Amino acid sequence: MSTWNGVPYVSQKVMDKRTRTAQRRRESLSRERIIEASIEILDSDGEVGLTFRALSDRLTTGPGAIYWHIDNKSELLTAACDAIIACTVDVPVVGMPPEAVIRALALSLFDTIDAHPWIGSALTRSPGQMPVVRILERIGQQIRALHVADEEEWPAVCALLNYIVGVGRQNAANAQFTRARDLDRSAFLGSVARTWSQLDRKDYPFTIDSADRLQLHDDRADFLAGINLFLRGLRLSA
Amino acid sequence: MSTWNGVPYVSQKVMDKRTRTAQRRRESLSRERIIEASIEILDSDGEVGLTFRALSDRLTTGPGAIYWHIDNKSELLTAACDAIIACTVDVPVVGMPPEAVIRALALSLFDTIDAHPWIGSALTRSPGQMPVVRILERIGQQIRALHVADEEEWPAVCALLNYIVGVGRQNAANAQFTRARDLDRSAFLGSVARTWSQLDRKDYPFTIDSADRLQLHDDRADFLAGINLFLRGLRLSA
DNA sequence: GTTAAATATGGAACATCATTCCAGAGATAT
DNA sequence: ATATCTCTGGAATGATGTTCCATATTTAAC
């Protein structure tokens, strides 16, 4: 069963058939159910927890049955990611100025990736495909509304998109790094800060001074500050 | 043999002994030689090509011998990444204004990640560790030289760092995606553009209009444009 | 209503990977 | 000379993504 990302992937005919044959299993296997179960596993056990064994256990089936509905693991991750991004990107827009919408959109994405760290890597894995395109489109519409110079439009959207996804991914990596070592956030930051402060001041003056700030800093606030820097730069050019 | 990233990892005593026992193998195995061979494999066959089998074949030894010098694959990737970043970050600074140094630094990193796509993911994998700290320090010093408001300094450095690494990673993912499908860059962009232009204009007006620009755009120029947006925003605040 | 094809299932098998184990070789220290 | 440490490399382990296939169920054709 082949599909294009994010676009309705089952024809109406197939859908009807599947509904009628629901008795084959108590709950018939379907792409939706597989993605749903994948998201549950990803949220509870992280990216490493999603194996075809764990997945077929949860769905009480074998790996072969899953492969009937899904091409491979990469596609599964992208689809799971898209299912969540599709909701995230649906942020109220009514009558807000473009810059406010961009801020809201960015924060919404930040919070979502924070809640589902595995999304970060999934987003990078599938360039030009649905989940990223959803974000691209929303940002693009708002940048257009800002009436930036024509030749600045595309680079600006690219930069924002890359920044948002980039920070999200980094946050995800931090979370994963922390989880893998059975630490919490402050313990993780503490250990990094300790390492930094032991560096040679001659070579790493800035990093050493940053060790303290690192422990106090607020990821979300820093993220927003970066967005604001972008927006300020854009305003100056317009 | 345990080590802290990037800091000299063999005591002088051990080093001496190893030099003396070079006859054990024609070329004695060492952390350096392993990292060197890893970089060669990574550059020629990409991240998926670096397996312990391929590595021990190239070094004509077994996996066990490698594990005597290296803790695990993740550490190996970080070390290989650091070996390259250490050179990359060493960009001439003499008498250039801070903004110019930042631009040079950013472009140097962009080009390096472009030449060694595997660096992109390696950078994200090890938050707070050596390769990233090298970049953090260089950017931090330049932002300091810009005399930004104190509370803006850290967020600005964070944003720049995340942007640079984020774009680098995305570029790497594109390259990997392209390579995995045996395409070249323009073929890849072409297929994405084709997909985009088949979207529903009602929902994706911006993306559809971007399909053409996508094929013509220059990654490096767009990257630099993003850097400039940042710098402009910073200038406005100072 | 019977039959042939299509759809769907799940368990076994396969190839590959990172990693561990271990028997032993070479060098050093006593 | 003997015991200890350093280092090697091949074999074994366990887990993974993916493929294969025998089988069951449903649909389409006659």
Coordinates of C-alpha atoms (C1' of nucleotides) in Angstrom, one line a residue:
Chain A
M1 CA 0.0 0.0 0.0
S2 CA 1.8 3.1 -1.2
T3 CA 0.9 6.6 -0.3
W4 CA 1.8 10.2 -0.6
N5 CA 2.6 11.9 2.7
G6 CA -0.3 13.5 4.5
V7 CA -2.7 13.3 1.6
P8 CA -5.7 11.1 2.3
Y9 CA -4.1 7.7 1.7
V10 CA -7.1 5.4 1.5
S11 CA -9.6 5.7 -1.3
Q12 CA -13.3 5.8 -0.2
K13 CA -13.8 2.4 -1.7
V14 CA -11.0 0.8 0.3
M15 CA -12.3 2.6 3.4
D16 CA -15.8 1.1 2.9
K17 CA -14.4 -2.4 2.5
R18 CA -12.4 -2.1 5.6
T19 CA -15.3 -1.0 7.7
R20 CA -17.4 -3.9 6.5
T21 CA -14.7 -6.4 7.3
A22 CA -14.1 -5.2 10.8
Q23 CA -14.9 -8.7 12.2
R24 CA -11.7 -10.1 10.8
R25 CA -10.0 -9.0 13.9
R26 CA -11.7 -7.6 16.9
E27 CA -10.4 -4.2 15.8
S28 CA -9.2 -4.4 12.3
L29 CA -5.7 -3.3 11.7
S30 CA -5.4 0.0 9.8
R31 CA -2.9 2.7 9.1
E32 CA -4.6 4.9 11.6
R33 CA -4.4 2.4 14.4
I34 CA -0.8 1.7 13.7
I35 CA 0.1 5.3 13.7
E36 CA -1.9 5.9 16.9
A37 CA -0.1 3.0 18.6
S38 CA 3.2 4.3 17.4
I39 CA 2.6 7.7 18.9
E40 CA 1.7 6.1 22.2
I41 CA 5.0 4.1 22.2
L42 CA 7.0 7.1 21.1
D43 CA 5.6 9.3 23.8
S44 CA 6.2 6.8 26.6
D45 CA 9.4 5.2 25.6
G46 CA 11.0 7.6 23.2
E47 CA 12.4 7.0 19.7
V48 CA 14.4 3.9 20.7
G49 CA 11.3 2.3 22.1
L50 CA 9.5 2.2 18.8
T51 CA 10.5 -1.2 17.4
F52 CA 8.3 -3.4 15.1
R53 CA 8.3 -5.9 17.9
A54 CA 7.0 -3.5 20.5
L55 CA 4.5 -2.3 18.0
S56 CA 3.2 -5.7 17.0
D57 CA 3.0 -6.7 20.6
R58 CA 0.8 -3.7 21.4
L59 CA -1.4 -4.4 18.4
T60 CA -1.3 -8.2 19.1
T61 CA -0.2 -9.1 15.6
G62 CA 3.1 -9.8 13.8
P63 CA 5.5 -7.5 12.0
G64 CA 4.3 -8.8 8.6
A65 CA 0.8 -7.5 9.2
I66 CA 2.2 -4.0 9.9
Y67 CA 4.2 -4.0 6.8
W68 CA 1.1 -4.5 4.8
H69 CA -0.1 -1.0 5.8
I70 CA 3.2 0.8 6.1
D71 CA 6.2 0.8 3.8
N72 CA 9.0 1.1 6.4
K73 CA 9.9 2.6 9.7
S74 CA 11.0 5.9 8.2
E75 CA 7.5 6.4 6.7
L76 CA 5.9 5.4 10.0
L77 CA 7.9 8.1 11.8
T78 CA 7.1 10.7 9.3
A79 CA 3.4 9.8 9.4
A80 CA 3.3 9.9 13.2
C81 CA 5.0 13.2 13.1
D82 CA 2.6 14.6 10.5
A83 CA -0.4 13.5 12.6
I84 CA 0.8 15.7 15.4
I85 CA 2.1 18.6 13.4
A86 CA -1.2 18.9 11.6
C87 CA -2.9 19.7 14.9
T88 CA -0.1 21.9 16.2
V89 CA 0.0 24.1 13.2
D90 CA -3.7 24.8 13.5
V91 CA -3.3 27.8 15.7
P92 CA -5.9 30.6 15.8
V93 CA -5.1 33.4 13.4
V94 CA -8.1 35.7 13.5
G95 CA -7.2 39.3 13.3
M96 CA -3.8 39.0 14.8
P97 CA -0.9 40.9 13.2
P98 CA 1.5 38.6 11.2
E99 CA 4.3 38.9 13.7
A100 CA 2.1 37.8 16.6
V101 CA 0.9 34.8 14.5
I102 CA 4.5 33.9 13.8
R103 CA 5.3 34.1 17.5
A104 CA 2.3 32.0 18.4
L105 CA 3.1 29.5 15.7
A106 CA 6.7 29.2 16.8
L107 CA 5.8 28.8 20.4
S108 CA 3.1 26.2 19.6
L109 CA 5.7 24.2 17.7
F110 CA 8.3 24.6 20.5
D111 CA 5.8 23.3 23.1
T112 CA 4.8 20.4 20.9
I113 CA 8.3 19.3 20.2
D114 CA 9.0 19.7 23.9
A115 CA 6.1 17.4 24.7
H116 CA 7.0 14.8 22.0
P117 CA 10.8 15.0 21.6
W118 CA 10.9 12.4 18.9
I119 CA 9.2 14.8 16.5
G120 CA 12.4 16.8 16.3
S121 CA 14.3 14.2 14.5
A122 CA 11.3 13.0 12.5
L123 CA 11.0 16.5 11.1
T124 CA 14.5 16.6 9.8
R125 CA 14.4 13.2 8.3
S126 CA 11.9 14.0 5.6
P127 CA 12.8 17.2 3.8
G128 CA 10.2 18.7 1.6
Q129 CA 7.6 16.3 2.8
M130 CA 4.3 16.9 4.5
P131 CA 5.0 17.7 8.1
V132 CA 7.6 20.3 7.1
V133 CA 5.4 21.7 4.3
R134 CA 2.6 22.4 6.8
I135 CA 5.0 24.6 8.8
L136 CA 6.5 26.2 5.7
E137 CA 3.1 27.2 4.4
R138 CA 1.9 28.8 7.7
I139 CA 5.1 30.8 8.1
G140 CA 5.1 31.7 4.4
Q141 CA 1.6 33.1 4.5
Q142 CA 2.6 35.3 7.5
I143 CA 5.8 36.5 6.0
R144 CA 3.9 37.4 2.9
A145 CA 1.5 39.4 5.0
L146 CA 4.4 41.4 6.3
H147 CA 5.1 42.6 2.7
V148 CA 8.8 41.9 2.9
A149 CA 10.8 42.7 -0.2
D150 CA 10.2 40.1 -2.8
E151 CA 13.8 38.7 -2.9
E152 CA 13.9 38.5 0.9
E153 CA 10.7 36.5 1.2
W154 CA 12.0 33.0 0.6
P155 CA 15.3 33.4 2.5
A156 CA 13.3 34.8 5.5
V157 CA 10.9 31.8 5.5
C158 CA 13.7 29.4 5.1
A159 CA 15.6 30.9 8.0
L160 CA 12.6 30.9 10.3
L161 CA 11.7 27.4 9.4
N162 CA 15.3 26.2 9.9
Y163 CA 15.6 28.0 13.2
I164 CA 12.3 26.6 14.6
V165 CA 13.0 23.1 13.5
G166 CA 16.7 23.4 14.5
V167 CA 16.0 24.5 18.0
G168 CA 13.3 21.9 18.4
R169 CA 15.7 19.2 17.3
Q170 CA 18.3 20.4 19.7
N171 CA 15.8 20.4 22.5
A172 CA 14.8 16.9 21.6
A173 CA 18.4 15.8 21.6
N174 CA 18.9 17.3 25.1
A175 CA 15.8 15.5 26.4
Q176 CA 17.0 12.2 24.9
F177 CA 20.5 12.7 26.2
T178 CA 19.1 13.4 29.7
R179 CA 16.7 10.5 29.6
A180 CA 19.4 8.1 28.5
R181 CA 21.4 9.0 31.6
D182 CA 18.5 8.9 33.9
L183 CA 18.9 12.5 34.8
D184 CA 16.4 15.4 35.1
R185 CA 16.9 18.7 33.3
S186 CA 18.6 20.5 36.1
A187 CA 21.0 17.6 36.8
F188 CA 21.9 17.5 33.1
L189 CA 22.5 21.2 32.9
G190 CA 24.5 21.0 36.2
S191 CA 26.8 18.4 34.8
V192 CA 27.3 20.4 31.6
A193 CA 27.9 23.5 33.6
R194 CA 30.5 21.7 35.7
T195 CA 32.3 20.5 32.6
W196 CA 32.3 24.0 31.1
S197 CA 33.7 25.7 34.2
Q198 CA 36.6 23.3 34.2
L199 CA 37.8 24.5 30.8
D200 CA 40.8 26.6 30.3
R201 CA 39.9 30.3 30.7
K202 CA 42.5 31.2 28.2
D203 CA 40.8 29.3 25.4
Y204 CA 37.2 29.4 26.6
P205 CA 36.4 32.7 28.4
F206 CA 32.9 33.0 27.0
T207 CA 31.9 29.4 27.7
I208 CA 33.2 29.6 31.3
D209 CA 31.2 32.7 31.9
S210 CA 28.2 31.1 30.4
A211 CA 28.2 28.1 32.7
D212 CA 26.2 29.9 35.3
R213 CA 23.7 31.4 32.9
L214 CA 23.2 27.9 31.4
Q215 CA 21.7 26.6 34.6
L216 CA 19.4 29.6 35.0
H217 CA 18.3 30.0 31.4
D218 CA 14.8 29.3 30.1
D219 CA 14.8 27.4 26.8
R220 CA 11.5 28.7 25.8
A221 CA 12.4 32.3 26.5
D222 CA 15.7 32.0 24.6
F223 CA 13.8 30.4 21.7
L224 CA 11.4 33.3 21.6
A225 CA 14.2 35.8 21.8
G226 CA 15.7 34.3 18.7
I227 CA 12.4 34.6 16.9
N228 CA 12.2 38.2 17.9
L229 CA 15.7 38.9 16.6
F230 CA 14.6 37.5 13.3
L231 CA 11.4 39.6 13.2
R232 CA 13.3 42.7 14.2
G233 CA 15.8 42.2 11.4
L234 CA 12.9 41.7 9.0
R235 CA 11.2 44.9 10.1
L236 CA 14.4 46.8 9.5
S237 CA 14.6 45.6 6.0
A238 CA 11.0 46.3 5.0
Chain B
M1 CA 39.9 3.6 28.4
S2 CA 37.6 6.4 29.3
T3 CA 38.0 10.0 28.1
W4 CA 36.5 13.4 28.2
N5 CA 35.7 14.8 24.8
G6 CA 38.3 16.7 23.1
V7 CA 40.7 17.0 26.0
P8 CA 44.0 15.0 25.5
Y9 CA 42.8 11.5 26.3
V10 CA 46.1 9.6 26.7
S11 CA 48.5 10.3 29.4
Q12 CA 52.1 10.9 28.4
K13 CA 53.0 7.6 30.0
V14 CA 50.6 5.6 28.0
M15 CA 51.6 7.4 24.8
D16 CA 55.2 6.6 25.4
K17 CA 54.5 2.9 25.9
R18 CA 52.4 2.8 22.8
T19 CA 55.1 4.3 20.7
R20 CA 57.6 1.8 21.9
T21 CA 55.3 -1.2 21.2
A22 CA 54.6 -0.2 17.6
Q23 CA 56.0 -3.5 16.4
R24 CA 53.1 -5.4 17.8
R25 CA 51.2 -4.5 14.6
R26 CA 52.8 -2.9 11.6
E27 CA 50.9 0.2 12.5
S28 CA 49.8 0.1 16.0
L29 CA 46.1 0.7 16.6
S30 CA 45.4 4.0 18.3
R31 CA 42.5 6.3 18.9
E32 CA 43.9 8.7 16.3
R33 CA 44.1 6.0 13.6
I34 CA 40.6 4.8 14.4
I35 CA 39.1 8.3 14.1
E36 CA 41.1 8.9 11.0
A37 CA 39.8 5.7 9.4
S38 CA 36.3 6.6 10.5
I39 CA 36.4 9.9 8.9
E40 CA 37.5 8.3 5.6
I41 CA 34.6 5.9 5.7
L42 CA 32.1 8.6 6.7
D43 CA 33.2 10.8 3.9
S44 CA 33.1 8.1 1.2
D45 CA 30.1 6.1 2.3
G46 CA 28.1 8.4 4.6
E47 CA 26.8 7.7 8.1
V48 CA 25.3 4.4 7.3
G49 CA 28.7 3.2 5.9
L50 CA 30.4 3.5 9.3
T51 CA 29.9 0.1 10.8
F52 CA 32.3 -1.7 13.1
R53 CA 32.7 -4.3 10.5
A54 CA 33.8 -1.9 7.8
L55 CA 36.0 -0.1 10.3
S56 CA 37.8 -3.3 11.5
D57 CA 38.2 -4.4 7.9
R58 CA 39.9 -1.2 6.9
L59 CA 42.1 -1.4 10.0
T60 CA 42.6 -5.2 9.5
T61 CA 41.6 -6.1 13.0
G62 CA 38.5 -7.2 14.9
P63 CA 35.7 -5.2 16.6
G64 CA 37.1 -6.1 20.0
A65 CA 40.4 -4.3 19.4
I66 CA 38.5 -1.1 18.4
Y67 CA 36.5 -1.2 21.6
W68 CA 39.7 -1.2 23.6
H69 CA 40.3 2.3 22.4
I70 CA 36.8 3.6 22.0
D71 CA 33.8 3.4 24.3
N72 CA 31.0 3.1 21.7
K73 CA 29.9 4.3 18.3
S74 CA 28.4 7.5 19.6
E75 CA 31.6 8.6 21.1
L76 CA 33.4 7.7 17.9
L77 CA 31.1 10.0 15.9
T78 CA 31.5 12.8 18.3
A79 CA 35.3 12.5 18.2
A80 CA 35.4 12.3 14.4
C81 CA 33.1 15.4 14.4
D82 CA 35.3 17.2 16.8
A83 CA 38.5 16.5 14.9
I84 CA 37.0 18.3 11.9
I85 CA 35.2 21.1 13.7
A86 CA 38.4 22.0 15.5
C87 CA 40.0 22.9 12.2
T88 CA 36.9 24.5 10.8
V89 CA 36.4 26.9 13.6
D90 CA 40.0 28.1 13.2
V91 CA 39.2 30.9 10.9
P92 CA 41.4 34.1 10.6
V93 CA 40.1 36.8 12.8
V94 CA 42.8 39.5 12.6
G95 CA 41.3 43.0 12.6
M96 CA 38.0 42.0 11.1
P97 CA 34.8 43.6 12.6
P98 CA 32.8 41.1 14.7
E99 CA 30.0 40.9 12.2
A100 CA 32.4 39.9 9.5
V101 CA 34.0 37.3 11.7
I102 CA 30.6 35.8 12.5
R103 CA 29.7 35.7 8.8
A104 CA 33.1 34.0 8.0
L105 CA 32.7 31.6 10.8
A106 CA 29.1 30.7 9.8
L107 CA 30.1 30.2 6.1
S108 CA 33.1 28.1 7.1
L109 CA 30.8 25.9 9.1
F110 CA 28.3 25.7 6.4
D111 CA 30.9 24.6 3.8
T112 CA 32.4 22.1 6.2
I113 CA 29.0 20.5 6.9
D114 CA 28.3 20.5 3.2
A115 CA 31.5 18.7 2.6
H116 CA 31.0 16.2 5.4
P117 CA 27.2 15.8 5.8
W118 CA 27.5 13.3 8.6
I119 CA 28.8 16.2 10.8
G120 CA 25.4 17.6 11.0
S121 CA 23.8 14.8 12.9
A122 CA 27.0 14.3 15.0
L123 CA 26.8 17.9 16.2
T124 CA 23.2 17.5 17.5
R125 CA 23.9 14.2 19.2
S126 CA 26.2 15.5 21.8
P127 CA 24.8 18.7 23.4
G128 CA 27.1 20.7 25.6
Q129 CA 30.1 18.7 24.5
M130 CA 33.3 19.6 22.8
P131 CA 32.5 20.1 19.1
V132 CA 29.5 22.4 20.0
V133 CA 31.4 24.2 22.7
R134 CA 34.1 25.2 20.2
I135 CA 31.5 26.9 18.0
L136 CA 29.7 28.4 21.0
E137 CA 32.9 30.0 22.2
R138 CA 33.8 31.5 18.9
I139 CA 30.4 33.0 18.4
G140 CA 30.2 34.1 22.0
Q141 CA 33.5 36.0 21.7
Q142 CA 32.2 37.9 18.7
I143 CA 28.8 38.7 20.1
R144 CA 30.6 40.1 23.2
A145 CA 32.7 42.2 20.9
L146 CA 29.4 43.6 19.5
H147 CA 28.6 44.9 23.0
V148 CA 25.0 43.7 22.9
A149 CA 22.9 44.4 26.0
D150 CA 23.8 42.0 28.7
E151 CA 20.6 40.1 28.9
E152 CA 20.5 39.7 25.1
E153 CA 24.0 38.2 24.9
W154 CA 23.2 34.6 25.8
P155 CA 19.9 34.4 23.8
A156 CA 21.7 35.8 20.8
V157 CA 24.5 33.3 20.9
C158 CA 22.1 30.5 21.4
A159 CA 20.0 31.6 18.5
L160 CA 22.9 31.9 16.2
L161 CA 24.4 28.6 17.3
N162 CA 21.1 26.8 16.8
Y163 CA 20.5 28.4 13.5
I164 CA 23.9 27.4 12.1
V165 CA 23.7 23.9 13.4
G166 CA 20.1 23.6 12.4
V167 CA 20.6 24.6 8.8
G168 CA 23.7 22.4 8.7
R169 CA 21.7 19.4 9.8
Q170 CA 19.0 20.1 7.4
N171 CA 21.5 20.3 4.6
A172 CA 23.0 17.1 5.7
A173 CA 19.6 15.4 5.8
N174 CA 18.9 16.6 2.2
A175 CA 22.2 15.3 1.0
Q176 CA 21.5 11.9 2.7
F177 CA 18.0 11.8 1.4
T178 CA 19.3 12.5 -2.1
R179 CA 22.1 10.0 -1.9
A180 CA 19.8 7.3 -0.6
R181 CA 17.6 7.7 -3.7
D182 CA 20.6 7.9 -6.1
L183 CA 19.6 11.4 -7.2
D184 CA 21.7 14.5 -7.6
R185 CA 20.7 17.8 -6.1
S186 CA 18.7 19.2 -9.0
A187 CA 16.8 15.9 -9.4
F188 CA 15.9 15.9 -5.8
L189 CA 14.8 19.5 -5.8
G190 CA 12.9 18.8 -9.0
S191 CA 10.9 15.9 -7.5
V192 CA 10.1 18.0 -4.4
A193 CA 9.0 20.9 -6.5
R194 CA 6.8 18.6 -8.6
T195 CA 5.2 17.3 -5.4
W196 CA 4.6 20.8 -4.1
S197 CA 3.1 22.1 -7.3
Q198 CA 0.5 19.3 -7.2
L199 CA -0.8 20.5 -3.8
D200 CA -4.2 22.2 -3.5
R201 CA -3.8 25.9 -4.1
K202 CA -6.6 26.6 -1.6
D203 CA -4.6 25.2 1.3
Y204 CA -1.0 25.7 0.1
P205 CA -0.8 29.0 -1.9
F206 CA 2.7 29.9 -0.6
T207 CA 4.2 26.5 -1.0
I208 CA 2.9 26.2 -4.6
D209 CA 4.4 29.6 -5.5
S210 CA 7.7 28.5 -3.8
A211 CA 8.0 25.4 -6.0
D212 CA 9.8 27.4 -8.7
R213 CA 12.0 29.3 -6.3
L214 CA 13.0 26.1 -4.7
Q215 CA 14.8 24.8 -7.8
L216 CA 16.6 28.1 -8.4
H217 CA 17.6 28.9 -4.8
D218 CA 21.1 28.8 -3.5
D219 CA 21.4 27.1 -0.1
R220 CA 24.5 29.0 0.8
A221 CA 23.1 32.4 -0.1
D222 CA 19.9 31.6 1.8
F223 CA 21.9 30.5 4.8
L224 CA 23.9 33.8 4.7
A225 CA 20.7 35.8 4.4
G226 CA 19.4 34.2 7.6
I227 CA 22.7 35.2 9.4
N228 CA 22.3 38.7 8.1
L229 CA 18.7 38.9 9.4
F230 CA 20.0 38.0 12.8
L231 CA 22.8 40.5 12.7
R232 CA 20.5 43.2 11.6
G233 CA 18.1 42.4 14.5
L234 CA 21.0 42.6 16.9
R235 CA 22.2 45.9 15.5
L236 CA 18.8 47.4 16.0
S237 CA 18.7 46.4 19.6
A238 CA 22.2 47.6 20.5
Chain C
dG1 C1' -23.8 -20.8 -5.1
dT2 C1' -19.3 -22.1 -6.5
dT3 C1' -14.9 -20.6 -7.7
dA4 C1' -10.9 -17.5 -8.5
dA5 C1' -8.7 -13.6 -7.2
dA6 C1' -7.6 -10.1 -4.1
dT7 C1' -6.9 -8.5 0.6
dA8 C1' -5.1 -9.2 4.9
dT9 C1' -2.8 -11.6 8.8
dG10 C1' 1.0 -13.2 11.8
dG11 C1' 4.7 -16.0 12.7
dA12 C1' 9.2 -17.7 11.2
dA13 C1' 13.4 -16.7 8.9
dC14 C1' 17.2 -13.5 7.4
dA15 C1' 20.8 -10.3 7.2
dT16 C1' 22.9 -6.7 9.7
dC17 C1' 24.2 -4.2 13.4
dA18 C1' 26.5 -2.6 18.1
dT19 C1' 28.4 -4.7 21.7
dT20 C1' 30.5 -8.3 24.9
dC21 C1' 33.4 -12.1 25.9
dC22 C1' 37.5 -14.5 26.0
dA23 C1' 41.6 -16.9 24.9
dG24 C1' 45.7 -15.7 24.1
dA25 C1' 50.0 -12.8 22.3
dG26 C1' 53.4 -9.4 23.3
dA27 C1' 55.6 -6.3 26.4
dT28 C1' 56.9 -4.8 31.1
dA29 C1' 57.9 -5.2 35.9
dT30 C1' 59.5 -8.0 39.8
Chain D
dA1 C1' 61.8 -16.7 34.9
dT2 C1' 57.4 -15.6 36.3
dA3 C1' 53.5 -12.8 36.9
dT4 C1' 51.1 -8.9 35.4
dC5 C1' 49.5 -5.6 32.5
dT6 C1' 48.3 -4.0 27.7
dC7 C1' 46.4 -5.0 23.6
dT8 C1' 44.5 -8.0 19.9
dG9 C1' 41.0 -10.2 16.9
dG10 C1' 37.7 -13.6 16.2
dA11 C1' 33.6 -15.8 18.0
dA12 C1' 29.3 -15.3 20.3
dT13 C1' 25.1 -12.5 21.7
dG14 C1' 21.0 -10.2 21.5
dA15 C1' 18.3 -6.8 19.1
dT16 C1' 16.8 -4.7 15.1
dG17 C1' 14.4 -3.7 10.3
dT18 C1' 12.7 -6.2 6.8
dT19 C1' 11.2 -10.2 3.8
dC20 C1' 8.9 -14.5 3.0
dC21 C1' 5.2 -17.5 3.1
dA22 C1' 1.4 -20.5 4.5
dT23 C1' -2.9 -19.4 5.7
dA24 C1' -7.4 -17.2 6.5
dT25 C1' -11.0 -14.1 5.2
dT26 C1' -13.5 -11.3 2.0
dT27 C1' -14.7 -9.8 -2.6
dA28 C1' -15.7 -10.4 -7.6
dA29 C1' -16.9 -13.3 -11.5
dC30 C1' -19.5 -16.6 -13.5

